[in-house]
Amino acid sequence: MDILLALVPALFWGTLLLVSSKLGGKAHHQLVGMTFGALLFAIGIYLFKQPELSTTIWIAGIISGVCWALGQYNQFSAVQYLGVSRTVPISTGMQLVVTTLFGVIVFGEWSTTTSVILGIIAIVLLIIGVVFTVVEDKQANAQGTQISGGSQMKKGIVHLVISTVGFVGYVIILRWFEVDGWAAILPQAIGMVLGGLLLTLKHKPFNKYTFRNILTGAWWGAGNLALLLSIPLIGVATSFSLSQTGTIISTLGGIFLLNERKSKRQMVFVIIGCLLIVVGGVMIGFTKE
């Protein structure tokens, strides 16, 4: 049962972009709707748990939430250029590599020879996995069956670089100030709403799609809650590792549910790439034991 609980984040986060794509709207509608959904979820959790909130927790949590909004907005934007099946594995791989390197350099993780060996192998696997997920098929490209050309790919990658900066900041700030996950939920959600509004106000983000995407905020919050509940039961490393399997759900869901076209050659590379990213994520998880 503990393992099943730990797989819930993979299910919810792995289907998040699929759900938001089906609900419709542009990146600004999706972001604002999601942040308000996350805020409603956070208020409910706070009323149930009521953790003590210091000034440091409020400030760190809000800044973390703003960083998350930056990351999520640009991830939504990348989907418009790359599709879900490319965005998710690239985004996951970039986040894992940068967060891990930051942890090693700044927080002195990988203190043993075993963790160093595992970590280096994991990063190599992640990089190879990401490269595999973006392999082009020249024949398919000539026939017009690829979902993105070179220009689209460049725009998508730019959004994912910015997204990675935001998501890494979202994680690192809480780690830096040693903020407990339960305590961070409400301040973080407020920061998410503030960041979402700041990033999207010029686009007039409120319409029917915004309200539809409130569901994605609750969807994200449910995955986050499951992760917080699973950590005391099976540990950070295992919980973290299992959450990475959602990459496969997103990627294959984008291909089969959203009809993002791939050639047979690309499908082989995408599946191998996703597996390498998941294995790399699992190995990084075990360096944190």
mmCIF file of C-alpha atoms in Angstrom:
data_model
loop_
_atom_site.group_PDB
_atom_site.id
_atom_site.type_symbol
_atom_site.label_atom_id
_atom_site.label_comp_id
_atom_site.label_asym_id
_atom_site.label_seq_id
_atom_site.Cartn_x
_atom_site.Cartn_y
_atom_site.Cartn_z
ATOM 1 C CA MET A 1 0.000 0.000 0.000
ATOM 2 C CA ASP A 2 2.873 2.388 0.779
ATOM 3 C CA ILE A 3 4.315 1.878 -2.711
ATOM 4 C CA LEU A 4 0.903 2.450 -4.297
ATOM 5 C CA LEU A 5 0.621 5.747 -2.425
ATOM 6 C CA ALA A 6 4.074 6.750 -3.661
ATOM 7 C CA LEU A 7 2.952 6.099 -7.251
ATOM 8 C CA VAL A 8 0.067 8.581 -6.946
ATOM 9 C CA PRO A 9 2.305 11.643 -7.687
ATOM 10 C CA ALA A 10 3.503 9.936 -10.879
ATOM 11 C CA LEU A 11 -0.118 9.355 -11.925
ATOM 12 C CA PHE A 12 -1.305 12.902 -11.180
ATOM 13 C CA TRP A 13 1.785 14.785 -12.383
ATOM 14 C CA GLY A 14 2.259 12.453 -15.329
ATOM 15 C CA THR A 15 -1.239 13.269 -16.580
ATOM 16 C CA LEU A 16 -1.188 16.963 -15.635
ATOM 17 C CA LEU A 17 -0.272 18.389 -19.049
ATOM 18 C CA LEU A 18 -2.597 15.899 -20.731
ATOM 19 C CA VAL A 19 -5.496 17.129 -18.590
ATOM 20 C CA SER A 20 -4.668 20.811 -19.141
ATOM 21 C CA SER A 21 -4.356 20.238 -22.900
ATOM 22 C CA LYS A 22 -7.782 18.589 -22.982
ATOM 23 C CA LEU A 23 -9.324 21.385 -20.883
ATOM 24 C CA GLY A 24 -8.052 23.886 -23.448
ATOM 25 C CA GLY A 25 -6.866 27.476 -23.313
ATOM 26 C CA LYS A 26 -3.515 29.124 -23.886
ATOM 27 C CA ALA A 27 -0.584 29.043 -21.471
ATOM 28 C CA HIS A 28 -1.826 32.080 -19.501
ATOM 29 C CA HIS A 29 -5.322 30.604 -19.039
ATOM 30 C CA GLN A 30 -3.855 27.280 -17.949
ATOM 31 C CA LEU A 31 -1.422 28.866 -15.509
ATOM 32 C CA VAL A 32 -3.875 31.203 -13.762
ATOM 33 C CA GLY A 33 -6.567 28.541 -13.525
ATOM 34 C CA MET A 34 -4.065 26.072 -12.124
ATOM 35 C CA THR A 35 -2.718 28.499 -9.507
ATOM 36 C CA PHE A 36 -6.204 29.291 -8.188
ATOM 37 C CA GLY A 37 -6.989 25.591 -8.045
ATOM 38 C CA ALA A 38 -3.772 24.987 -6.110
ATOM 39 C CA LEU A 39 -4.660 27.831 -3.720
ATOM 40 C CA LEU A 40 -8.101 26.383 -2.975
ATOM 41 C CA PHE A 41 -6.498 22.992 -2.362
ATOM 42 C CA ALA A 42 -3.832 24.561 -0.104
ATOM 43 C CA ILE A 43 -6.448 26.380 1.993
ATOM 44 C CA GLY A 44 -8.254 23.092 2.544
ATOM 45 C CA ILE A 45 -5.013 21.374 3.576
ATOM 46 C CA TYR A 46 -4.091 24.247 5.910
ATOM 47 C CA LEU A 47 -7.448 24.096 7.694
ATOM 48 C CA PHE A 48 -6.874 20.382 8.245
ATOM 49 C CA LYS A 49 -3.167 20.412 9.196
ATOM 50 C CA GLN A 50 -2.610 23.994 10.513
ATOM 51 C CA PRO A 51 1.223 24.031 10.617
ATOM 52 C CA GLU A 52 3.017 26.899 12.334
ATOM 53 C CA LEU A 53 4.003 29.589 9.818
ATOM 54 C CA SER A 54 6.944 31.843 10.657
ATOM 55 C CA THR A 55 8.008 34.967 8.731
ATOM 56 C CA THR A 56 10.793 32.967 7.070
ATOM 57 C CA ILE A 57 8.342 30.290 5.939
ATOM 58 C CA TRP A 58 5.979 32.914 4.498
ATOM 59 C CA ILE A 59 8.735 34.725 2.578
ATOM 60 C CA ALA A 60 10.500 31.580 1.340
ATOM 61 C CA GLY A 61 7.184 29.909 0.460
ATOM 62 C CA ILE A 62 5.873 32.875 -1.532
ATOM 63 C CA ILE A 63 9.145 33.306 -3.455
ATOM 64 C CA SER A 64 9.177 29.562 -4.130
ATOM 65 C CA GLY A 65 5.623 29.808 -5.465
ATOM 66 C CA VAL A 66 6.533 32.698 -7.773
ATOM 67 C CA CYS A 67 9.438 30.614 -9.119
ATOM 68 C CA TRP A 68 7.062 27.705 -9.683
ATOM 69 C CA ALA A 69 4.717 29.993 -11.651
ATOM 70 C CA LEU A 70 7.616 31.033 -13.885
ATOM 71 C CA GLY A 71 8.523 27.383 -14.436
ATOM 72 C CA GLN A 72 4.983 26.191 -15.100
ATOM 73 C CA TYR A 73 4.084 29.086 -17.418
ATOM 74 C CA ASN A 74 7.069 28.385 -19.628
ATOM 75 C CA GLN A 75 6.413 24.651 -19.558
ATOM 76 C CA PHE A 76 2.858 25.301 -20.771
ATOM 77 C CA SER A 77 4.301 27.619 -23.431
ATOM 78 C CA ALA A 78 6.787 24.952 -24.560
ATOM 79 C CA VAL A 79 3.923 22.501 -25.156
ATOM 80 C CA GLN A 80 2.586 24.816 -27.869
ATOM 81 C CA TYR A 81 5.863 24.396 -29.795
ATOM 82 C CA LEU A 82 6.947 20.856 -28.913
ATOM 83 C CA GLY A 83 3.848 18.989 -27.794
ATOM 84 C CA VAL A 84 3.467 17.123 -24.512
ATOM 85 C CA SER A 85 5.420 14.062 -25.686
ATOM 86 C CA ARG A 86 8.593 16.131 -26.158
ATOM 87 C CA THR A 87 8.114 18.793 -23.495
ATOM 88 C CA VAL A 88 7.798 16.478 -20.498
ATOM 89 C CA PRO A 89 10.891 14.259 -20.939
ATOM 90 C CA ILE A 90 13.111 17.215 -21.870
ATOM 91 C CA SER A 91 11.775 19.273 -18.958
ATOM 92 C CA THR A 92 12.140 16.399 -16.486
ATOM 93 C CA GLY A 93 15.687 15.639 -17.602
ATOM 94 C CA MET A 94 16.788 19.280 -17.430
ATOM 95 C CA GLN A 95 15.284 19.752 -13.968
ATOM 96 C CA LEU A 96 16.894 16.598 -12.590
ATOM 97 C CA VAL A 97 20.332 17.452 -13.956
ATOM 98 C CA VAL A 98 20.348 21.103 -12.795
ATOM 99 C CA THR A 99 18.785 20.400 -9.380
ATOM 100 C CA THR A 100 21.248 17.572 -8.762
ATOM 101 C CA LEU A 101 24.292 19.625 -9.750
ATOM 102 C CA PHE A 102 23.064 22.507 -7.588
ATOM 103 C CA GLY A 103 22.658 20.132 -4.650
ATOM 104 C CA VAL A 104 26.158 18.745 -5.108
ATOM 105 C CA ILE A 105 27.887 22.124 -5.534
ATOM 106 C CA VAL A 106 25.943 24.201 -2.998
ATOM 107 C CA PHE A 107 24.694 21.694 -0.419
ATOM 108 C CA GLY A 108 27.580 19.231 -0.568
ATOM 109 C CA GLU A 109 25.503 16.186 -1.474
ATOM 110 C CA TRP A 110 27.173 13.025 -2.855
ATOM 111 C CA SER A 111 29.438 12.717 0.172
ATOM 112 C CA THR A 112 30.394 9.090 -0.512
ATOM 113 C CA THR A 113 32.193 7.371 -3.385
ATOM 114 C CA THR A 114 29.071 5.311 -4.140
ATOM 115 C CA SER A 115 26.863 8.382 -4.421
ATOM 116 C CA VAL A 116 29.386 10.089 -6.719
ATOM 117 C CA ILE A 117 29.531 7.060 -9.048
ATOM 118 C CA LEU A 118 25.733 6.653 -9.067
ATOM 119 C CA GLY A 119 25.252 10.376 -9.596
ATOM 120 C CA ILE A 120 27.632 10.666 -12.540
ATOM 121 C CA ILE A 121 26.114 7.632 -14.263
ATOM 122 C CA ALA A 122 22.628 9.038 -13.598
ATOM 123 C CA ILE A 123 23.428 12.410 -15.174
ATOM 124 C CA VAL A 124 24.906 10.715 -18.256
ATOM 125 C CA LEU A 125 21.752 8.580 -18.592
ATOM 126 C CA LEU A 126 19.536 11.665 -18.216
ATOM 127 C CA ILE A 127 21.406 13.576 -20.909
ATOM 128 C CA ILE A 128 21.302 10.626 -23.318
ATOM 129 C CA GLY A 129 17.613 10.124 -22.525
ATOM 130 C CA VAL A 130 16.763 13.751 -23.304
ATOM 131 C CA VAL A 131 18.725 13.612 -26.578
ATOM 132 C CA PHE A 132 16.847 10.447 -27.586
ATOM 133 C CA THR A 133 13.437 12.078 -27.026
ATOM 134 C CA VAL A 134 14.199 14.856 -29.530
ATOM 135 C CA VAL A 135 15.689 12.722 -32.314
ATOM 136 C CA GLU A 136 14.500 13.989 -35.692
ATOM 137 C CA ASP A 137 13.390 11.755 -38.541
ATOM 138 C CA LYS A 138 14.522 13.372 -41.794
ATOM 139 C CA GLN A 139 12.169 11.281 -43.909
ATOM 140 C CA ALA A 140 9.180 12.090 -41.679
ATOM 141 C CA ASN A 141 10.174 15.746 -41.684
ATOM 142 C CA ALA A 142 10.237 15.812 -45.477
ATOM 143 C CA GLN A 143 6.742 14.337 -45.539
ATOM 144 C CA GLY A 144 5.482 16.928 -43.021
ATOM 145 C CA THR A 145 4.615 14.412 -40.296
ATOM 146 C CA GLN A 146 6.828 15.781 -37.516
ATOM 147 C CA ILE A 147 5.136 17.880 -34.844
ATOM 148 C CA SER A 148 7.879 20.518 -34.783
ATOM 149 C CA GLY A 149 10.513 21.903 -37.109
ATOM 150 C CA GLY A 150 13.862 23.475 -36.225
ATOM 151 C CA SER A 151 12.426 26.911 -35.472
ATOM 152 C CA GLN A 152 9.678 25.460 -33.285
ATOM 153 C CA MET A 153 12.221 23.332 -31.456
ATOM 154 C CA LYS A 154 14.430 26.345 -30.681
ATOM 155 C CA LYS A 155 11.494 28.338 -29.300
ATOM 156 C CA GLY A 156 10.383 25.381 -27.206
ATOM 157 C CA ILE A 157 13.875 24.811 -25.795
ATOM 158 C CA VAL A 158 14.171 28.499 -24.816
ATOM 159 C CA HIS A 159 10.907 28.198 -22.868
ATOM 160 C CA LEU A 160 12.153 24.998 -21.218
ATOM 161 C CA VAL A 161 15.436 26.609 -20.142
ATOM 162 C CA ILE A 162 13.451 29.399 -18.440
ATOM 163 C CA SER A 163 11.055 26.794 -17.057
ATOM 164 C CA THR A 164 13.957 24.845 -15.565
ATOM 165 C CA VAL A 165 15.294 27.975 -13.836
ATOM 166 C CA GLY A 166 11.866 28.538 -12.296
ATOM 167 C CA PHE A 167 11.300 24.947 -11.180
ATOM 168 C CA VAL A 168 14.815 24.624 -9.739
ATOM 169 C CA GLY A 169 14.327 27.875 -7.799
ATOM 170 C CA TYR A 170 11.007 26.526 -6.512
ATOM 171 C CA VAL A 171 12.759 23.497 -5.012
ATOM 172 C CA ILE A 172 16.068 25.049 -3.956
ATOM 173 C CA ILE A 173 14.593 27.979 -2.002
ATOM 174 C CA LEU A 174 12.702 25.651 0.332
ATOM 175 C CA ARG A 175 15.823 23.497 0.689
ATOM 176 C CA TRP A 176 17.969 26.559 1.423
ATOM 177 C CA PHE A 177 15.706 27.797 4.216
ATOM 178 C CA GLU A 178 14.894 24.247 5.426
ATOM 179 C CA VAL A 179 11.142 24.785 5.129
ATOM 180 C CA ASP A 180 8.947 21.786 5.959
ATOM 181 C CA GLY A 181 6.757 20.618 3.069
ATOM 182 C CA TRP A 182 3.495 20.846 5.029
ATOM 183 C CA ALA A 183 4.267 24.384 6.199
ATOM 184 C CA ALA A 184 5.169 25.505 2.685
ATOM 185 C CA ILE A 185 1.890 24.530 1.003
ATOM 186 C CA LEU A 186 -0.200 27.655 1.733
ATOM 187 C CA PRO A 187 2.522 30.347 1.320
ATOM 188 C CA GLN A 188 3.683 28.565 -1.807
ATOM 189 C CA ALA A 189 0.178 28.561 -3.293
ATOM 190 C CA ILE A 190 -0.183 32.293 -2.604
ATOM 191 C CA GLY A 191 3.142 32.876 -4.363
ATOM 192 C CA MET A 192 1.922 30.739 -7.277
ATOM 193 C CA VAL A 193 -1.166 32.946 -7.686
ATOM 194 C CA LEU A 194 0.861 36.169 -7.422
ATOM 195 C CA GLY A 195 3.436 34.897 -9.912
ATOM 196 C CA GLY A 196 0.733 33.678 -12.264
ATOM 197 C CA LEU A 197 -1.030 37.048 -12.255
ATOM 198 C CA LEU A 198 2.212 38.987 -12.746
ATOM 199 C CA LEU A 199 3.177 36.833 -15.735
ATOM 200 C CA THR A 200 -0.203 36.876 -17.460
ATOM 201 C CA LEU A 201 -2.142 40.067 -16.658
ATOM 202 C CA LYS A 202 -1.258 41.701 -19.990
ATOM 203 C CA HIS A 203 -2.883 38.711 -21.739
ATOM 204 C CA LYS A 204 -6.249 39.151 -19.942
ATOM 205 C CA PRO A 205 -6.105 35.574 -18.620
ATOM 206 C CA PHE A 206 -9.637 35.221 -17.242
ATOM 207 C CA ASN A 207 -12.112 33.340 -19.432
ATOM 208 C CA LYS A 208 -13.918 29.974 -19.448
ATOM 209 C CA TYR A 209 -10.633 28.100 -19.955
ATOM 210 C CA THR A 210 -9.191 29.681 -16.822
ATOM 211 C CA PHE A 211 -12.032 28.320 -14.730
ATOM 212 C CA ARG A 212 -11.768 24.913 -16.366
ATOM 213 C CA ASN A 213 -8.093 24.732 -15.451
ATOM 214 C CA ILE A 214 -8.815 25.222 -11.748
ATOM 215 C CA LEU A 215 -9.140 21.445 -11.868
ATOM 216 C CA THR A 216 -5.461 21.118 -12.820
ATOM 217 C CA GLY A 217 -4.484 23.029 -9.673
ATOM 218 C CA ALA A 218 -6.327 20.542 -7.492
ATOM 219 C CA TRP A 219 -4.825 17.763 -9.649
ATOM 220 C CA TRP A 220 -1.301 19.062 -8.967
ATOM 221 C CA GLY A 221 -2.082 19.554 -5.258
ATOM 222 C CA ALA A 222 -3.317 15.970 -4.893
ATOM 223 C CA GLY A 223 -0.025 14.687 -6.324
ATOM 224 C CA ASN A 224 1.952 16.960 -4.015
ATOM 225 C CA LEU A 225 -0.037 15.777 -0.983
ATOM 226 C CA ALA A 226 0.530 12.128 -1.895
ATOM 227 C CA LEU A 227 4.270 12.775 -2.113
ATOM 228 C CA LEU A 228 4.306 14.434 1.326
ATOM 229 C CA LEU A 229 2.395 11.488 2.805
ATOM 230 C CA SER A 230 4.621 8.857 1.186
ATOM 231 C CA ILE A 231 7.958 10.354 2.263
ATOM 232 C CA PRO A 232 7.614 9.366 5.977
ATOM 233 C CA LEU A 233 6.501 5.869 4.951
ATOM 234 C CA ILE A 234 9.149 4.825 2.419
ATOM 235 C CA GLY A 235 11.735 7.627 2.487
ATOM 236 C CA VAL A 236 12.679 10.568 0.305
ATOM 237 C CA ALA A 237 14.767 8.584 -2.197
ATOM 238 C CA THR A 238 12.142 5.988 -3.051
ATOM 239 C CA SER A 239 9.289 8.527 -3.136
ATOM 240 C CA PHE A 240 11.295 10.857 -5.355
ATOM 241 C CA SER A 241 12.295 8.012 -7.649
ATOM 242 C CA LEU A 242 8.787 6.650 -8.117
ATOM 243 C CA SER A 243 7.437 10.123 -8.914
ATOM 244 C CA GLN A 244 9.719 10.222 -11.990
ATOM 245 C CA THR A 245 7.817 7.401 -13.676
ATOM 246 C CA GLY A 246 5.126 9.935 -14.582
ATOM 247 C CA THR A 247 7.373 10.986 -17.472
ATOM 248 C CA ILE A 248 6.394 7.847 -19.379
ATOM 249 C CA ILE A 249 2.679 8.514 -18.798
ATOM 250 C CA SER A 250 2.959 12.077 -20.136
ATOM 251 C CA THR A 251 5.048 11.143 -23.143
ATOM 252 C CA LEU A 252 2.998 8.172 -24.305
ATOM 253 C CA GLY A 253 -0.223 10.009 -23.450
ATOM 254 C CA GLY A 254 0.823 12.887 -25.697
ATOM 255 C CA ILE A 255 1.430 10.468 -28.547
ATOM 256 C CA PHE A 256 -1.640 8.246 -28.200
ATOM 257 C CA LEU A 257 -4.230 10.534 -26.567
ATOM 258 C CA LEU A 258 -3.304 13.894 -28.108
ATOM 259 C CA ASN A 259 -2.284 12.357 -31.451
ATOM 260 C CA GLU A 260 1.202 13.883 -31.534
ATOM 261 C CA ARG A 261 2.634 12.129 -34.550
ATOM 262 C CA LYS A 262 5.857 10.129 -34.426
ATOM 263 C CA SER A 263 7.558 7.902 -36.955
ATOM 264 C CA LYS A 264 8.396 4.309 -35.950
ATOM 265 C CA ARG A 265 12.042 5.303 -35.583
ATOM 266 C CA GLN A 266 11.155 8.219 -33.319
ATOM 267 C CA MET A 267 8.875 6.019 -31.197
ATOM 268 C CA VAL A 268 11.766 3.652 -30.490
ATOM 269 C CA PHE A 269 14.055 6.519 -29.475
ATOM 270 C CA VAL A 270 11.329 8.207 -27.390
ATOM 271 C CA ILE A 271 10.559 5.052 -25.417
ATOM 272 C CA ILE A 272 14.259 4.321 -24.811
ATOM 273 C CA GLY A 273 14.811 7.981 -23.863
ATOM 274 C CA CYS A 274 11.950 7.951 -21.348
ATOM 275 C CA LEU A 275 13.253 4.764 -19.770
ATOM 276 C CA LEU A 276 16.747 6.264 -19.468
ATOM 277 C CA ILE A 277 15.317 9.403 -17.817
ATOM 278 C CA VAL A 278 13.329 7.319 -15.341
ATOM 279 C CA VAL A 279 16.348 5.130 -14.518
ATOM 280 C CA GLY A 280 18.517 8.253 -14.137
ATOM 281 C CA GLY A 281 15.925 9.804 -11.832
ATOM 282 C CA VAL A 282 15.778 6.642 -9.725
ATOM 283 C CA MET A 283 19.574 6.553 -9.419
ATOM 284 C CA ILE A 284 19.670 10.229 -8.373
ATOM 285 C CA GLY A 285 17.015 9.438 -5.792
ATOM 286 C CA PHE A 286 19.240 6.822 -4.216
ATOM 287 C CA THR A 287 22.198 9.207 -4.017
ATOM 288 C CA LYS A 288 20.073 11.183 -1.535
ATOM 289 C CA GLU A 289 19.776 8.362 1.006
#
